[in-house]
mmCIF file of C-alpha atoms and ligand atoms in Angstrom:
data_model
loop_
_atom_site.group_PDB
_atom_site.id
_atom_site.type_symbol
_atom_site.label_atom_id
_atom_site.label_comp_id
_atom_site.label_asym_id
_atom_site.label_seq_id
_atom_site.Cartn_x
_atom_site.Cartn_y
_atom_site.Cartn_z
ATOM 1 C CA MET D 1 -8.541 -7.767 -3.755
ATOM 2 C CA ALA D 2 -9.039 -5.069 -1.409
ATOM 3 C CA ILE D 3 -7.313 -4.544 1.679
ATOM 4 C CA ILE D 4 -9.717 -2.869 4.428
ATOM 5 C CA ALA D 5 -8.824 -1.570 7.554
ATOM 6 C CA SER D 6 -10.576 -0.061 10.613
ATOM 7 C CA ASN D 7 -8.499 1.718 12.789
ATOM 8 C CA PHE D 8 -10.481 2.344 16.212
ATOM 9 C CA LYS D 9 -8.373 4.930 17.922
ATOM 10 C CA THR D 10 -9.419 5.686 21.349
ATOM 11 C CA ASN D 11 -12.872 4.293 20.949
ATOM 12 C CA HIS D 12 -14.503 0.695 21.843
ATOM 13 C CA THR D 13 -14.328 -1.501 25.052
ATOM 14 C CA ARG D 14 -13.367 -5.050 25.295
ATOM 15 C CA LYS D 15 -16.817 -5.880 25.363
ATOM 16 C CA THR D 16 -17.744 -4.209 22.113
ATOM 17 C CA THR D 17 -14.519 -4.845 19.959
ATOM 18 C CA LYS D 18 -15.351 -8.634 21.134
ATOM 19 C CA GLU D 19 -18.681 -8.192 19.777
ATOM 20 C CA PHE D 20 -17.109 -6.346 16.587
ATOM 21 C CA VAL D 21 -14.903 -8.759 15.839
ATOM 22 C CA CYS D 22 -17.172 -11.793 16.194
ATOM 23 C CA ASN D 23 -19.881 -10.256 13.803
ATOM 24 C CA VAL D 24 -17.301 -9.139 11.280
ATOM 25 C CA ASN D 25 -15.820 -12.675 11.584
ATOM 26 C CA GLU D 26 -19.605 -14.070 10.835
ATOM 27 C CA TYR D 27 -19.989 -12.161 7.947
ATOM 28 C CA LEU D 28 -16.673 -12.983 6.713
ATOM 29 C CA LYS D 29 -16.920 -16.254 6.751
ATOM 30 C CA ASN D 30 -20.836 -16.809 5.485
ATOM 31 C CA ASN D 31 -19.959 -14.504 2.340
ATOM 32 C CA GLU D 32 -16.848 -16.299 1.682
ATOM 33 C CA ILE D 33 -15.263 -12.682 0.923
ATOM 34 C CA LEU D 34 -11.561 -12.485 0.159
ATOM 35 C CA SER D 35 -10.751 -9.121 1.027
ATOM 36 C CA GLU D 36 -7.879 -8.682 3.009
ATOM 37 C CA VAL D 37 -9.700 -7.069 6.452
ATOM 38 C CA ILE D 38 -7.356 -5.363 9.482
ATOM 39 C CA VAL D 39 -9.254 -4.340 12.476
ATOM 40 C CA PHE D 40 -6.806 -2.095 14.799
ATOM 41 C CA PRO D 41 -8.662 -2.511 18.283
ATOM 42 C CA THR D 42 -7.454 -0.140 21.309
ATOM 43 C CA SER D 43 -4.444 -1.996 23.055
ATOM 44 C CA THR D 44 -6.770 -2.881 26.012
ATOM 45 C CA SER D 45 -9.048 -4.724 23.499
ATOM 46 C CA LEU D 46 -6.346 -6.953 22.044
ATOM 47 C CA ASP D 47 -7.572 -10.629 22.684
ATOM 48 C CA ASN D 48 -6.924 -13.698 21.395
ATOM 49 C CA PHE D 49 -9.730 -14.029 18.631
ATOM 50 C CA ASP D 50 -10.691 -16.744 17.174
ATOM 51 C CA THR D 51 -10.717 -15.480 13.118
ATOM 52 C CA VAL D 52 -10.767 -16.321 9.592
ATOM 53 C CA SER D 53 -7.224 -16.135 8.034
ATOM 54 C CA ASN D 54 -8.186 -12.938 5.904
ATOM 55 C CA LEU D 55 -9.460 -10.754 9.231
ATOM 56 C CA ILE D 56 -6.371 -9.747 11.147
ATOM 57 C CA ILE D 57 -5.799 -7.827 14.197
ATOM 58 C CA GLY D 58 -3.259 -5.217 14.488
ATOM 59 C CA THR D 59 -1.946 -3.007 17.015
ATOM 60 C CA GLN D 60 -2.531 0.603 16.778
ATOM 61 C CA ASN D 61 0.749 1.435 18.088
ATOM 62 C CA ALA D 62 3.530 -0.412 20.387
ATOM 63 C CA TYR D 63 6.843 0.756 21.993
ATOM 64 C CA ALA D 64 10.191 -0.523 19.605
ATOM 65 C CA VAL D 65 10.814 -3.096 22.813
ATOM 66 C CA HIS D 66 10.185 -6.527 23.792
ATOM 67 C CA LYS D 67 9.732 -5.225 27.455
ATOM 68 C CA GLY D 68 11.354 -3.046 30.020
ATOM 69 C CA SER D 69 10.217 0.385 31.654
ATOM 70 C CA TYR D 70 8.571 2.419 29.366
ATOM 71 C CA THR D 71 5.205 3.513 31.429
ATOM 72 C CA GLY D 72 2.304 3.524 29.574
ATOM 73 C CA GLU D 73 3.369 1.673 26.585
ATOM 74 C CA ILE D 74 3.486 -1.798 25.275
ATOM 75 C CA GLY D 75 6.157 -3.930 23.922
ATOM 76 C CA THR D 76 6.177 -7.433 21.941
ATOM 77 C CA GLU D 77 5.769 -9.512 25.647
ATOM 78 C CA GLN D 78 2.217 -8.048 25.605
ATOM 79 C CA LEU D 79 1.880 -8.339 21.362
ATOM 80 C CA ASP D 80 3.105 -12.341 21.426
ATOM 81 C CA GLU D 81 0.563 -12.810 24.247
ATOM 82 C CA PHE D 82 -2.371 -12.605 21.545
ATOM 83 C CA SER D 83 -0.345 -13.768 18.666
ATOM 84 C CA ILE D 84 -0.332 -9.694 17.140
ATOM 85 C CA LYS D 85 2.073 -9.615 14.200
ATOM 86 C CA THR D 86 0.266 -6.511 12.858
ATOM 87 C CA ILE D 87 1.376 -2.397 13.352
ATOM 88 C CA LEU D 88 0.280 0.736 12.088
ATOM 89 C CA ILE D 89 3.102 2.878 12.272
ATOM 90 C CA GLY D 90 3.429 6.777 11.453
ATOM 91 C CA HIS D 91 -0.595 7.513 12.160
ATOM 92 C CA SER D 92 -0.594 11.435 11.857
ATOM 93 C CA GLU D 93 -2.615 11.440 14.959
ATOM 94 C CA ARG D 94 0.889 10.097 16.615
ATOM 95 C CA ARG D 95 2.818 12.385 14.436
ATOM 96 C CA HIS D 96 0.981 15.890 15.094
ATOM 97 C CA ILE D 97 -0.686 14.985 18.473
ATOM 98 C CA LEU D 98 1.568 12.881 20.376
ATOM 99 C CA GLY D 99 4.558 14.328 18.730
ATOM 100 C CA GLU D 100 6.392 11.036 17.135
ATOM 101 C CA THR D 101 9.358 12.673 15.202
ATOM 102 C CA GLN D 102 10.047 10.967 11.541
ATOM 103 C CA GLU D 103 13.461 9.302 13.510
ATOM 104 C CA GLU D 104 11.236 8.023 16.555
ATOM 105 C CA VAL D 105 8.924 6.053 13.825
ATOM 106 C CA ALA D 106 11.856 5.336 11.658
ATOM 107 C CA GLN D 107 13.012 3.117 14.973
ATOM 108 C CA LYS D 108 10.077 1.907 15.723
ATOM 109 C CA PHE D 109 9.589 0.694 11.783
ATOM 110 C CA ASN D 110 12.867 -1.066 11.789
ATOM 111 C CA PHE D 111 12.423 -2.912 15.245
ATOM 112 C CA TYR D 112 8.906 -4.205 14.094
ATOM 113 C CA LYS D 113 10.431 -4.536 10.564
ATOM 114 C CA GLN D 114 13.361 -7.165 12.129
ATOM 115 C CA LEU D 115 10.251 -8.854 13.797
ATOM 116 C CA GLY D 116 8.491 -9.788 10.486
ATOM 117 C CA TYR D 117 5.474 -7.734 11.647
ATOM 118 C CA LYS D 118 2.702 -6.404 8.940
ATOM 119 C CA ILE D 119 3.418 -2.668 8.947
ATOM 120 C CA VAL D 120 0.972 -0.325 7.784
ATOM 121 C CA TYR D 121 2.992 3.168 7.572
ATOM 122 C CA CYS D 122 0.977 5.783 7.102
ATOM 123 C CA ILE D 123 1.701 9.263 5.516
ATOM 124 C CA GLY D 124 0.112 12.365 4.514
ATOM 125 C CA GLU D 125 0.208 16.420 4.426
ATOM 126 C CA PRO D 126 -1.089 19.069 6.612
ATOM 127 C CA LEU D 127 -3.877 21.442 4.999
ATOM 128 C CA GLU D 128 -0.831 24.244 4.923
ATOM 129 C CA VAL D 129 1.349 21.982 3.038
ATOM 130 C CA LYS D 130 -1.546 20.927 0.231
ATOM 131 C CA LYS D 131 -2.257 24.802 -0.123
ATOM 132 C CA GLU D 132 1.479 24.435 -1.507
ATOM 133 C CA GLY D 133 0.593 23.016 -4.504
ATOM 134 C CA LEU D 134 1.478 19.458 -5.561
ATOM 135 C CA GLN D 135 5.165 19.518 -5.544
ATOM 136 C CA ASN D 136 5.559 20.737 -2.326
ATOM 137 C CA THR D 137 3.278 17.933 -0.960
ATOM 138 C CA LEU D 138 5.153 15.221 -2.319
ATOM 139 C CA GLU D 139 8.356 16.799 -1.056
ATOM 140 C CA TYR D 140 6.818 16.516 2.486
ATOM 141 C CA ILE D 141 5.267 12.942 2.132
ATOM 142 C CA TYR D 142 9.021 11.620 0.741
ATOM 143 C CA GLU D 143 10.393 13.145 4.150
ATOM 144 C CA GLN D 144 8.182 10.627 5.907
ATOM 145 C CA PHE D 145 10.095 8.098 4.152
ATOM 146 C CA VAL D 146 13.178 8.941 5.712
ATOM 147 C CA GLY D 147 14.704 5.780 7.653
ATOM 148 C CA ILE D 148 12.109 3.698 5.911
ATOM 149 C CA ASP D 149 12.998 0.524 3.864
ATOM 150 C CA THR D 150 10.408 0.755 1.333
ATOM 151 C CA ASN D 151 11.102 -2.842 -0.011
ATOM 152 C CA TYR D 152 10.011 -4.290 3.477
ATOM 153 C CA GLU D 153 7.829 -7.604 1.922
ATOM 154 C CA ASN D 154 5.674 -7.134 4.359
ATOM 155 C CA LEU D 155 4.820 -3.135 3.828
ATOM 156 C CA ILE D 156 1.479 -1.722 3.342
ATOM 157 C CA LEU D 157 1.224 1.894 2.732
ATOM 158 C CA ALA D 158 -1.374 4.286 3.869
ATOM 159 C CA TYR D 159 -1.974 7.552 2.263
ATOM 160 C CA GLU D 160 -4.009 9.610 4.621
ATOM 161 C CA PRO D 161 -4.039 14.112 4.144
ATOM 162 C CA VAL D 162 -4.271 15.000 7.253
ATOM 163 C CA TRP D 163 -6.684 17.490 6.555
ATOM 164 C CA ALA D 164 -9.074 14.440 5.902
ATOM 165 C CA ILE D 165 -8.967 12.927 8.710
ATOM 166 C CA GLY D 166 -12.037 13.058 10.873
ATOM 167 C CA THR D 167 -13.073 15.859 9.126
ATOM 168 C CA GLY D 168 -16.000 14.836 6.751
ATOM 169 C CA VAL D 169 -13.964 16.520 4.249
ATOM 170 C CA THR D 170 -12.626 13.231 1.631
ATOM 171 C CA ALA D 171 -10.024 14.027 -0.502
ATOM 172 C CA THR D 172 -11.249 14.856 -4.363
ATOM 173 C CA ASN D 173 -10.517 11.697 -6.805
ATOM 174 C CA GLU D 174 -7.696 14.300 -8.073
ATOM 175 C CA ASP D 175 -6.160 14.790 -5.581
ATOM 176 C CA ILE D 176 -6.004 10.960 -4.438
ATOM 177 C CA ILE D 177 -5.142 9.804 -8.191
ATOM 178 C CA ASN D 178 -2.040 12.314 -8.342
ATOM 179 C CA ILE D 179 -0.672 11.484 -4.972
ATOM 180 C CA HIS D 180 -1.343 7.834 -5.320
ATOM 181 C CA ASN D 181 0.107 7.810 -8.863
ATOM 182 C CA ALA D 182 3.413 9.838 -7.388
ATOM 183 C CA ILE D 183 4.009 7.176 -4.773
ATOM 184 C CA LYS D 184 3.202 3.954 -6.589
ATOM 185 C CA GLU D 185 6.072 5.229 -9.868
ATOM 186 C CA LYS D 186 8.220 5.231 -6.616
ATOM 187 C CA ILE D 187 7.502 2.641 -4.369
ATOM 188 C CA SER D 188 5.864 -0.345 -5.695
ATOM 189 C CA LYS D 189 3.421 -1.634 -2.480
ATOM 190 C CA PRO D 190 -0.017 -1.533 -1.470
ATOM 191 C CA LEU D 191 -1.443 1.696 -1.193
ATOM 192 C CA LEU D 192 -4.075 2.591 0.829
ATOM 193 C CA TYR D 193 -5.990 5.656 1.093
ATOM 194 C CA GLY D 194 -7.406 7.034 4.284
ATOM 195 C CA GLY D 195 -9.401 9.912 5.948
ATOM 196 C CA SER D 196 -12.952 10.122 5.819
ATOM 197 C CA VAL D 197 -13.715 6.980 3.795
ATOM 198 C CA LYS D 198 -17.738 6.360 4.205
ATOM 199 C CA VAL D 199 -20.269 3.609 3.624
ATOM 200 C CA ASN D 200 -21.205 5.795 0.416
ATOM 201 C CA ASN D 201 -17.322 6.920 -1.427
ATOM 202 C CA VAL D 202 -15.026 3.739 -0.156
ATOM 203 C CA ARG D 203 -16.381 1.377 -3.333
ATOM 204 C CA GLU D 204 -15.523 4.765 -6.039
ATOM 205 C CA ILE D 205 -12.158 5.300 -4.049
ATOM 206 C CA CYS D 206 -10.950 2.072 -4.120
ATOM 207 C CA SER D 207 -12.273 1.501 -7.515
ATOM 208 C CA LEU D 208 -9.399 4.017 -8.615
ATOM 209 C CA ASP D 209 -6.166 3.172 -10.397
ATOM 210 C CA ASN D 210 -3.246 2.806 -7.724
ATOM 211 C CA VAL D 211 -5.869 2.324 -4.650
ATOM 212 C CA ASP D 212 -5.598 -0.812 -3.486
ATOM 213 C CA GLY D 213 -8.138 -0.315 -0.109
ATOM 214 C CA ALA D 214 -9.203 2.119 2.339
ATOM 215 C CA LEU D 215 -8.009 2.836 6.009
ATOM 216 C CA ILE D 216 -10.780 4.161 7.873
ATOM 217 C CA GLY D 217 -11.197 5.819 11.664
ATOM 218 C CA THR D 218 -14.994 7.283 11.885
ATOM 219 C CA ALA D 219 -17.020 5.047 9.288
ATOM 220 C CA SER D 220 -15.702 1.899 10.527
ATOM 221 C CA TRP D 221 -16.395 2.250 14.116
ATOM 222 C CA ASN D 222 -20.082 1.162 13.822
ATOM 223 C CA GLN D 223 -20.041 -2.550 12.731
ATOM 224 C CA GLU D 224 -22.772 -3.037 10.567
ATOM 225 C CA ASP D 225 -21.289 0.092 8.514
ATOM 226 C CA PHE D 226 -17.692 -1.791 8.562
ATOM 227 C CA ILE D 227 -19.598 -4.730 7.101
ATOM 228 C CA LYS D 228 -20.901 -2.308 4.304
ATOM 229 C CA ILE D 229 -17.860 -0.867 3.388
ATOM 230 C CA ILE D 230 -16.743 -4.682 3.080
ATOM 231 C CA GLU D 231 -19.748 -5.214 1.236
ATOM 232 C CA ASN D 232 -19.431 -2.439 -1.152
ATOM 233 C CA THR D 233 -15.572 -3.338 -1.939
ATOM 234 C CA LYS D 234 -16.159 -7.173 -1.942
ATOM 235 C CA ASP D 235 -15.056 -7.370 -5.760
ATOM 236 C CA ILE D 236 -12.555 -4.909 -6.426
HETATM 237 P P1 PGA K 301 -11.335 9.022 9.491
HETATM 238 O O1 PGA K 301 -10.110 8.718 9.992
HETATM 239 O O2 PGA K 301 -11.931 7.759 8.613
HETATM 240 O O3 PGA K 301 -12.061 9.096 10.289
HETATM 241 O O4 PGA K 301 -10.964 10.041 8.627
HETATM 242 C C1 PGA K 301 -9.095 7.533 9.154
HETATM 243 C C2 PGA K 301 -7.561 7.605 9.957
HETATM 244 O O5 PGA K 301 -7.413 8.412 10.935
HETATM 245 O O6 PGA K 301 -7.329 6.225 9.903
#
């Protein structure tokens, strides 16, 4: 069954997140959908949602700490309040905009791994690296596994080429196949594709060999579209 994840980034309020989660939950319940659906709201919109077991709420980020003096961050004390046990780590916006280094990413990974969190771990290359060809692209991606236990049982990977994120330019099937095959040869974990996945291309992408689902930003923020995305992949 496909894994379909929505990354809200800095979108939606507490009110609209609640509506979104309730409606997606109703849809999953009423249609007996078996896909695993993960929603990553903003940290201000985390809550105790009453959901079916295949609808999981995760956090987009948290600091590698239970609690303490880390202005602007949240830790597991805040996540435990809502029984959140799923976290997104290594997203390119955190690496490239917020400046998280591989060392920091790995430290966060290890902290949340020790606590048994489901970790959706993102990797992906910027455009200038893609232009250098497949071999260099793979080398760049493998660097993003330094310090990461790729045998961790609760690990889901997401390949998200930076040039495809939020740009409307989806990677070609050939690009996706090349990278996914290479990663899967080394690491036998569920591997999602992310980067301009849309209602009308999600089925084709998720049907490719070695693609186990999708991590979606922009096209997932509208709840009708997100439900269509789940509908379009329900039997994959
Ligand atoms: P996008 O974002 O779907 O808007 O390209 C994907 C992501 O960043 O996870």
